[in-house]
XYZ file of C-alpha atoms in Angstrom:
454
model
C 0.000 0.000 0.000
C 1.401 3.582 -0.811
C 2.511 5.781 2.196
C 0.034 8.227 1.190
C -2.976 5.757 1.175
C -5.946 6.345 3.456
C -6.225 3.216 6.071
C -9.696 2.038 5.708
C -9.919 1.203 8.835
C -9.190 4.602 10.070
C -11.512 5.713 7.974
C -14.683 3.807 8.998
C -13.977 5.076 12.619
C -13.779 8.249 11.685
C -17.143 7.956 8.961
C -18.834 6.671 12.052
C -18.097 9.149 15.102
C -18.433 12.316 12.349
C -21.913 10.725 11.386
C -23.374 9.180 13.810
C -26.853 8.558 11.641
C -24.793 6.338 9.490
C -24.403 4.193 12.022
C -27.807 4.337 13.412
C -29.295 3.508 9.595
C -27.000 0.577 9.354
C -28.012 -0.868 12.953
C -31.912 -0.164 12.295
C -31.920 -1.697 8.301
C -32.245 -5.502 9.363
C -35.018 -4.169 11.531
C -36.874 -2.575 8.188
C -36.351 -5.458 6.176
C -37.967 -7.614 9.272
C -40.737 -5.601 9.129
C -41.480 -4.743 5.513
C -44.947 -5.517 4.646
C -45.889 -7.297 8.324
C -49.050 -5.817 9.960
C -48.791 -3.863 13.054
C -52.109 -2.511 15.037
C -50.963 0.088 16.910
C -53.819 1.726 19.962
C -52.827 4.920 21.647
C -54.370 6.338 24.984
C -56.342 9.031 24.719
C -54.452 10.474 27.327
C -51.674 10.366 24.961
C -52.873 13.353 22.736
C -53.391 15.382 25.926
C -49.876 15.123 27.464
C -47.546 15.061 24.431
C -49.495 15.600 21.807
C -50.168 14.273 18.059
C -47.622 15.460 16.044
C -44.655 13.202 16.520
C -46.838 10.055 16.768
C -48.574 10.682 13.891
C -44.949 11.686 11.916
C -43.242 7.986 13.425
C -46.296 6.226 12.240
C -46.137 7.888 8.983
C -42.297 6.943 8.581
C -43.548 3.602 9.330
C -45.954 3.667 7.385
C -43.113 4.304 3.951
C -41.293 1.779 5.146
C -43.755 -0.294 4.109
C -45.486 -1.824 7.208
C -49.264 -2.365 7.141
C -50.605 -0.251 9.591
C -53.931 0.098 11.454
C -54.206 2.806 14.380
C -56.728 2.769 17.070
C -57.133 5.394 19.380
C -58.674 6.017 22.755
C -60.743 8.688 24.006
C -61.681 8.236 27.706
C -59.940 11.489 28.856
C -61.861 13.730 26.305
C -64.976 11.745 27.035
C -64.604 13.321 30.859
C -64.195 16.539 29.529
C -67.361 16.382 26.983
C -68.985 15.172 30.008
C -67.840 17.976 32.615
C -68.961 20.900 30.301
C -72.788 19.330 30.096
C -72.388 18.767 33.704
C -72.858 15.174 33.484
C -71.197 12.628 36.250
C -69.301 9.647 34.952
C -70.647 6.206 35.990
C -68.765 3.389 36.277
C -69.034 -0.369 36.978
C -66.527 -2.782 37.861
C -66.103 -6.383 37.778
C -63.446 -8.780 38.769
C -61.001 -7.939 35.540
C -62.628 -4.669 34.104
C -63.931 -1.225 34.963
C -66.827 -0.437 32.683
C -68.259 3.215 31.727
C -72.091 3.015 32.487
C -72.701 4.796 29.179
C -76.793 5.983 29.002
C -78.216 8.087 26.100
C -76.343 11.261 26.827
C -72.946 9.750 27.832
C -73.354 8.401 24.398
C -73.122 11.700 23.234
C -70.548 12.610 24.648
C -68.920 9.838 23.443
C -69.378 10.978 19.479
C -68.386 14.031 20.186
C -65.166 13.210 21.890
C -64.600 10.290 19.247
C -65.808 12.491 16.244
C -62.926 15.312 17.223
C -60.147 13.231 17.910
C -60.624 11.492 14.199
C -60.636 14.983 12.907
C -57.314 15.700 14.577
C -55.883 12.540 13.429
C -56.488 12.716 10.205
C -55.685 16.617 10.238
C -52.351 15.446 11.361
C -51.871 13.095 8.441
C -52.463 15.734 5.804
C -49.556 17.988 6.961
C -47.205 18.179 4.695
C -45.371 21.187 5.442
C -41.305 21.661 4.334
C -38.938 20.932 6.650
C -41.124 18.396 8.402
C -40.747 14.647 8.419
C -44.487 15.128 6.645
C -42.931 16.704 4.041
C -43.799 14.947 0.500
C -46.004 12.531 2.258
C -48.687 10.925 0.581
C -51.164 9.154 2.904
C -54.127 8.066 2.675
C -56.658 7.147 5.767
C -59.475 4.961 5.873
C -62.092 4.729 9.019
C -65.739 3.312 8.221
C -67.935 0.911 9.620
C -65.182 -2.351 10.402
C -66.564 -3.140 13.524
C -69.703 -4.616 14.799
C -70.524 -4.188 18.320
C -72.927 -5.995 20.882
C -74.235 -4.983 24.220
C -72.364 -5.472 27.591
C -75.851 -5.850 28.803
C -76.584 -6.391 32.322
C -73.678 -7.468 34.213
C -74.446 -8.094 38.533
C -77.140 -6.364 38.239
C -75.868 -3.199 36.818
C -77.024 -2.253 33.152
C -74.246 -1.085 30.833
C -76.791 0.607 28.491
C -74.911 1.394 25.686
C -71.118 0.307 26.657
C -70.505 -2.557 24.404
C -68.219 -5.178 23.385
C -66.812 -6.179 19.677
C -68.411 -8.591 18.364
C -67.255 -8.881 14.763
C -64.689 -7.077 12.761
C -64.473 -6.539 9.549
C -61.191 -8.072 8.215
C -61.853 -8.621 4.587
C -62.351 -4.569 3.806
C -59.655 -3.924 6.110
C -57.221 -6.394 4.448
C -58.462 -4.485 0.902
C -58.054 -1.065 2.770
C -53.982 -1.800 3.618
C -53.289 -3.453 0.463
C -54.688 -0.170 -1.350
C -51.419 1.169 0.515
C -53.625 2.905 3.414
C -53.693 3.559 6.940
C -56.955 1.730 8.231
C -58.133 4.446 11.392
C -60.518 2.699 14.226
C -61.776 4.698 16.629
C -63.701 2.821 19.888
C -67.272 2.664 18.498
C -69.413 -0.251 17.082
C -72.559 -0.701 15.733
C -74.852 -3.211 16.105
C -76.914 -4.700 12.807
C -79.915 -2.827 13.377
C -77.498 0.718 13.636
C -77.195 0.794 17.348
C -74.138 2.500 18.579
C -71.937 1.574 21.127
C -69.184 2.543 23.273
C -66.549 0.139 22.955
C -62.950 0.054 24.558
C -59.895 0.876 22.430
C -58.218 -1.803 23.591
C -60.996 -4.604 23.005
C -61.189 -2.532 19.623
C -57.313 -3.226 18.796
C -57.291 -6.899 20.295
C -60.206 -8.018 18.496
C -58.841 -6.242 14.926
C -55.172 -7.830 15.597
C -56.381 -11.002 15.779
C -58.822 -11.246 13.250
C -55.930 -10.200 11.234
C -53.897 -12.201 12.723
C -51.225 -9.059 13.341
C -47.373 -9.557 13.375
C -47.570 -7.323 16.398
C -50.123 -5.450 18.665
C -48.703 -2.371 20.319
C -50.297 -0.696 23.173
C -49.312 3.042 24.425
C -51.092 3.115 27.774
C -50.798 4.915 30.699
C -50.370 1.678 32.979
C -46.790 1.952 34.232
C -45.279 -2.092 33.331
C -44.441 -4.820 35.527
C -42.171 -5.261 38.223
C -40.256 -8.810 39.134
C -39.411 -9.178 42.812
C -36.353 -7.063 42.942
C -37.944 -4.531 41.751
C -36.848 -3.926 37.872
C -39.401 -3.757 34.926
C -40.186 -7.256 33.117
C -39.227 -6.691 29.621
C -40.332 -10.311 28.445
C -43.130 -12.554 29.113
C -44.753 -15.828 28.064
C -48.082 -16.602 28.307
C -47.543 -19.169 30.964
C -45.065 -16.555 33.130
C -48.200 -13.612 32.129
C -50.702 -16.119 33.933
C -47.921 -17.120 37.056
C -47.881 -13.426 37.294
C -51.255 -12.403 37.641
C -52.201 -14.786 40.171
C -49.496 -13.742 42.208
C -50.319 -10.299 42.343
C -53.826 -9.564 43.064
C -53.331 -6.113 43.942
C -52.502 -5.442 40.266
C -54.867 -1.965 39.303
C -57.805 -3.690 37.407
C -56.631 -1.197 33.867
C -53.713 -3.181 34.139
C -55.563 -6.514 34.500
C -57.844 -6.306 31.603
C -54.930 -4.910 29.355
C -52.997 -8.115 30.507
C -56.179 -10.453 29.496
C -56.985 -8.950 26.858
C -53.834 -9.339 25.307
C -53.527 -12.544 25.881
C -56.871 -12.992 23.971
C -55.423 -11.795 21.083
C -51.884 -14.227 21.708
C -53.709 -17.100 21.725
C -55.801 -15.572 18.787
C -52.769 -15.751 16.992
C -51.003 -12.321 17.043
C -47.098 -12.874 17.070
C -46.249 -10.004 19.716
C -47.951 -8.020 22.234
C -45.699 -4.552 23.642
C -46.846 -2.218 26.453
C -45.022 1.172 25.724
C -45.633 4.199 27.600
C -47.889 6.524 25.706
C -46.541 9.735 27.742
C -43.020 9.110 26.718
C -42.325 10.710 23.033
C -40.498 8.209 20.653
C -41.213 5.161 22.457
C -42.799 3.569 19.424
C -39.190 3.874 17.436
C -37.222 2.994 20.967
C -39.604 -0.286 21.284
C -39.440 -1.169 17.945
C -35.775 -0.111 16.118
C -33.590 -0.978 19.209
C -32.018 -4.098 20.755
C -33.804 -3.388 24.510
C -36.761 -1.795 23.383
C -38.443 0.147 25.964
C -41.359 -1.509 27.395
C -42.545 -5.144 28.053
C -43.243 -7.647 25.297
C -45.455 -10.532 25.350
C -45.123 -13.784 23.345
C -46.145 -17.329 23.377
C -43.806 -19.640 21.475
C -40.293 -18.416 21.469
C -39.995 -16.877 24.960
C -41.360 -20.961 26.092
C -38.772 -22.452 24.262
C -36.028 -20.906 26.090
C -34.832 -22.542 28.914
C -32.155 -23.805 31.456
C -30.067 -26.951 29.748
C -30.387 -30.518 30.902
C -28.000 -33.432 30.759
C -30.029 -34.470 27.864
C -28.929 -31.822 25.471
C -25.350 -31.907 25.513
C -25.157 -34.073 21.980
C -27.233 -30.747 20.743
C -24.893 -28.487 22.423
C -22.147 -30.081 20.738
C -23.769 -30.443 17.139
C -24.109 -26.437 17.215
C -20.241 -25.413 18.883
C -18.237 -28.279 17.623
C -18.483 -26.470 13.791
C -17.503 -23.386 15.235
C -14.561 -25.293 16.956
C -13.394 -26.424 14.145
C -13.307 -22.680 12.246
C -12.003 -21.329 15.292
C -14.653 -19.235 16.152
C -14.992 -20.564 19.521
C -12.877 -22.124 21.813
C -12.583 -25.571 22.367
C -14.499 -27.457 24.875
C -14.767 -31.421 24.598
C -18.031 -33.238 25.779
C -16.825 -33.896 29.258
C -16.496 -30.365 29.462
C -19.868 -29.678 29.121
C -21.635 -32.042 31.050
C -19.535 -30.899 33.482
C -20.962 -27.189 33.331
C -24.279 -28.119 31.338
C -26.346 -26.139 34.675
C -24.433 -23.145 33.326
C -26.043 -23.689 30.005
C -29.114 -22.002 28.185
C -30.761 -23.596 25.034
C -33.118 -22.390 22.517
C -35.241 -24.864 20.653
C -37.986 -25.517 18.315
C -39.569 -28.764 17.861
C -37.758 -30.174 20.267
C -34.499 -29.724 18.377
C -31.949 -27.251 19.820
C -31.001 -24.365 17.565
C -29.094 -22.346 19.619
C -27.062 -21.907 23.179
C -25.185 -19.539 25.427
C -23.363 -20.177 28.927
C -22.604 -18.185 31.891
C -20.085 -18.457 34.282
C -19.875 -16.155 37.365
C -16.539 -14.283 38.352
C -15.981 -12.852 41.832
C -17.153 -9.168 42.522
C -20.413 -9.574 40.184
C -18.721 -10.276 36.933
C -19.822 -12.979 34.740
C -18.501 -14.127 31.603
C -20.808 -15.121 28.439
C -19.663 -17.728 26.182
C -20.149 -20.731 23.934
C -23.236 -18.264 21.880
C -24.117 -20.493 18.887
C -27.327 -20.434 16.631
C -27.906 -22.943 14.274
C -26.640 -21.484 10.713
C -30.127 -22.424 9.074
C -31.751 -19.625 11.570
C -29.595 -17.228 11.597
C -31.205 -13.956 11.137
C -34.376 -14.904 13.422
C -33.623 -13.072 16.403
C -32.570 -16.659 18.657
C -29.155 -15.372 19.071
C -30.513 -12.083 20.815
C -33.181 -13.924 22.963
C -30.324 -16.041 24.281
C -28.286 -13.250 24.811
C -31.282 -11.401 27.011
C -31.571 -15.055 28.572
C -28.050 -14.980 29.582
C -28.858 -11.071 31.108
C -31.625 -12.040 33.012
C -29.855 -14.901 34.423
C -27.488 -13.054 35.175
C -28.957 -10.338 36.993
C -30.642 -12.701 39.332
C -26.998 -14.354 40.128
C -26.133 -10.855 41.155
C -24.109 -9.873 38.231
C -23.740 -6.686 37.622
C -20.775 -6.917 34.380
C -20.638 -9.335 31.857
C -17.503 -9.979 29.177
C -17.495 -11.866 26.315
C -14.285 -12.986 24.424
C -14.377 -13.517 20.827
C -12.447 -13.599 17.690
C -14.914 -12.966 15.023
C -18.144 -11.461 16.440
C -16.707 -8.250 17.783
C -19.584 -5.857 15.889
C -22.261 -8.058 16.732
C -21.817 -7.717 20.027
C -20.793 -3.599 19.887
C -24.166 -3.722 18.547
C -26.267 -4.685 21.105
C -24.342 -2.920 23.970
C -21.089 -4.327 24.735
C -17.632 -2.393 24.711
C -14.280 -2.948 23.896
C -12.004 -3.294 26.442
C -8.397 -5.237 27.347
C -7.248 -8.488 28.853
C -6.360 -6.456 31.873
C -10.024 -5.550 32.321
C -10.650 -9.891 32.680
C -10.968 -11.003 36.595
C -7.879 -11.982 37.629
C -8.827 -16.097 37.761
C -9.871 -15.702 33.788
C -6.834 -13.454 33.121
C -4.492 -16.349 33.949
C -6.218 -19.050 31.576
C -6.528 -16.427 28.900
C -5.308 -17.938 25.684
C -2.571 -15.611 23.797
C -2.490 -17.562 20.875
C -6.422 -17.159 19.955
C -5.949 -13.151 20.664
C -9.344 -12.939 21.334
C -10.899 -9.476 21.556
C -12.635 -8.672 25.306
C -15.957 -6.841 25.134
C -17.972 -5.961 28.356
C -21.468 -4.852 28.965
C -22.520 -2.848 32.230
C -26.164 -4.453 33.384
C-alpha cells in the first residue's frame, strides 16, 4: 500500500463518530427489512394526545408507514370523554367487575362519546395531511381509511348493573380492512361499534385493537397506555413474558390496578388468537414507538407465546445438541474448544433455545468474583440465523445473570466483535478480565474482550 494511502480502517472510525446517523441507519436496516410488509395494530391512549401531543406520533407512524409496514391505528378517548362530560355537567358512571372497569354509558354519555370520538378522528387525520417543508411530513402521501369495520354488541346487564350502551366487539371486519392496507392505506378505528340494526356503542380501544389484531392475525399489537409495566421481585421492569409466566404473574399479584388486568387479558386474547407479539409502551413518553421497535432493549414489556417458552435452562439431555451447534464453530475457530466432558460438566451453566424439540441455539454463563460474569459458547444454528434466537439467548443470559447478582458481563471472541458492539457491549483489554480468567486467557487465539454494564 502507498505511504500516502488512506487506512480504511481509520476511515470507517472516523465515517462513524463524524456521522453518527450512518451508524444508526446501518443498525436499524435488518429491523426494516424484518418488518417490511408485516401488519402492526398500533392503539394509543387518549391520554396520549393530551400530554404530548399528536404530532410526533402521527410523523413515526407515517415513517412507518413508507417503510412499508401495514398499519392500522386505534385510538382512545376516555380522557376527552370526561371533559365532553364535565362541560354538560354530566357525572361519569362506572361499573366494575373482577377484571374490568366499565363506563355506564346511558343516552347522553353516548353523546358525549361521538363528540369526543368524532374530534379526535378529525385531529388525526388533520395530522396526516400535513405536509409542510422541513417536516418529516414533508412529501407525504397518505391516505386514511375509518368506516364501519366493527360490529358491536351490548355489555348488557352485568351483577345487576345495566351497561346501556357500553358494548363489546363482536365482529370485525377483516376482509375490507385487508383491501383497505393493500390499497397502501392507513386503516383508522376509533372505539365505536354498531350493532346490525345501527345501534351505537361505546366500545374500549383496547378490546377494539385486540379483536382487529387477531382477526388479522397481526405480526404485532402495540399498546401506548398509561399503565406503568411490571415489576419482578427485585424490583426492575419485566421486559419479556410468556403466556404461561403472564398467567404465574397475575395470580401472584392480586393487587394489580384492574386497567392493568384487563390490558394483561386482553392481550392474551389476542396471543392465543394468533397475534405474534404483544408490547406495552408508555404513551406519555415521546419516541417510544421507534425505541420499542428499532432498538435491541426496546423500551417496554413484550409478550409472546412460542419463542420466549422455548427458552430454557439446559439438561444433561442436550449436551449431543450443544455439541452439534459449537463443535463447527470449533473447528473454524470461532470458539474455543471445549470437549463433551467439558460440558456435562458445566451443562447447569447452560441455556438452550429450541424448536420442535431440536436445539437451535445456546449460550453459557459463568460467574466471576465481585459480580462479573462471563458469556460464552453463543451459537445459533446457521439455518436460523437472522431470526432473532441469538438475541433472545443473549437477554436469557442477562436475566440470568442479573438474578446471580451480576452486575458486568464480558465476552471474548475472535470474530463477532460488531455483533456484540451492537447490542451494547464495549471494547475493552485483557487487563479488564478477573484476575482467575486473566491467567487461563489464551494468547495464541488473541481474542478481543468486550464488556457490557447491566
Amino acid at each position: 500500500m502507498p505511504t500516502n494511502a488512506p487506512n480504511p480502517g481509520s476511515n470507517a472510525e472516523e465515517s462513524s463518530s463524524n456521522f453518527p446517523f450512518v451508524g444508526w441507519l446501518r443498525d436499524v436496516a435488518p429491523y426494516i427489512h424484518s418488518f417490511r410488509e408485516k401488519t402492526f395494530v398500533i392503539a394509543f391512549a387518549g391520554e396520549l394526545a393530551q400530554e404530548i401531543g399528536l404530532e410526533n406520533l402521527i410523523e413515526d407512524i407515517a415513517m412507518l408507514h413508507a417503510m412499508g409496514m401495514r398499519i392500522v391505528l386505534v385510538h382512545g378517548i376516555r380522557p376527552q370523554i370526561e371533559e365532553q362530560l364535565m362541560l354538560r355537567k354530566i357525572k361519569s358512571q362506572f361499573g366494575q367487575s373482577a377484571m374490568h372497569s366499565y363506563r355506564i354509558t346511558d343516552a347522553a354519555a353516548l353523546e358525549c362519546v361521538k363528540e369526543a370520538a368524532g374530534e379526535l378522528r378529525l385531529d388525526i387525520e388533520a395530522a396526516f395531511s400535513r405536509g409542510l417543508p422541513n417536516t418529516p411530513m414533508a412529501g407525504s402521501r397518505i391516505s386514511v381509511i375509518s368506516g364501519n369495520f366493527i360490529t358491536a354488541m351490548p355489555v348488557g346487564v352485568v351483577e345487576g348493573i345495566d351497561y346501556i350502551h357500553t358494548g363489546l366487539v363482536r365482529k370485525v371486519d377483516s376482509t375490507s380492512i385487508k383491501l383497505s392496507l393493500d390499497s397502501n392505506k392507513i386503516v383508522l378505528l376509533s372505539p365505536l361499534g354498531f350493532s346490525p340494526t345501527g345501534q351505537a356503542f361505546n366500545l374500549a380501544f383496547e378490546d377494539v385493537a385486540a379483536s382487529t389484531a387477531a382477526a388479522l392475525k397481526a405480526d404485532k399489537l402495540i399498546f401506548l397506555s398509561p399503565y406503568t409495566g411490571l415489576k419482578d421481585e427485585e424490583g426492575d421492569f419485566i421486559t419479556e413474558l410468556s403466556m404461561p409466566q403472564l398467567h404465574e404473574y397475575v395470580a401472584q399479584h392480586p393487587e394489580l390496578d384492574i386497567g392493568m388486568k384487563g390490558l394483561l387479558n386482553i392481550s392474551g386474547r389476542a396471543i392465543r388468537a394468533g397475534v405474534s407479539r404483544v408490547h406495552f409502551l408508555p404513551c406519555n413518553q415521546d419516541g417510544a414507538l421507534l425505541e420499542e421497535l428499532f432498538t435491541h432493549d426496546g423500551i417496554g414489556m413484550m409478550l409472546a407465546s412460542s419463542d420466549i417458552e422455548n427458552l430454557r435452562e439446559a439438561s444433561q439431555d442436550d449436551v449431543g445438541g450443544i455439541l452439534q451447534l459449537t463443535s463447527p464453530l470449533e473447528e473454524e475457530g470461532i470458539l474455543a474448544a471445549r470437549g463433551q466432558d467439558v460440558i456435562e460438566r458445566d451443562i447447569h451453566r447452560f441455556s438452550v433455545i429450541e424448536h420442535d424439540r431440536v436445539l437451535f441455539g445456546c449460550a453459557a454463563l459463568f460467574p466471576f468474583p465481585n459480580g462479573v460474569g462471563e458469556l460464552a459458547c453463543l451459537a445459533v444454528d446457521p439455518d436460523v440465523q437472522g431470526s432473532g434466537d441469538g438475541e433472545r439467548l443473549l437477554k436469557r443470559v442477562e436475566m440470568r445473570a442479573k438474578r446471580e447478582g451480576i452486575k458486568k458481563l464480558f465476552v471474548l471472541t475472535t470474530r463477532t466483535e460488531h455483533w456484540f458492539l451492537k447490542r451494547g457491549f464495549k471494547r475493552a483489554s485483557v487487563d479488564d478480565l478477573p484476575e482467575e480468567r486473566k491467567q487461563i486467557y489464551n494468547w495464541d487465539r488473541k481474542s478481543m474482550v468486550l464488556t457490557k454494564d447491566l
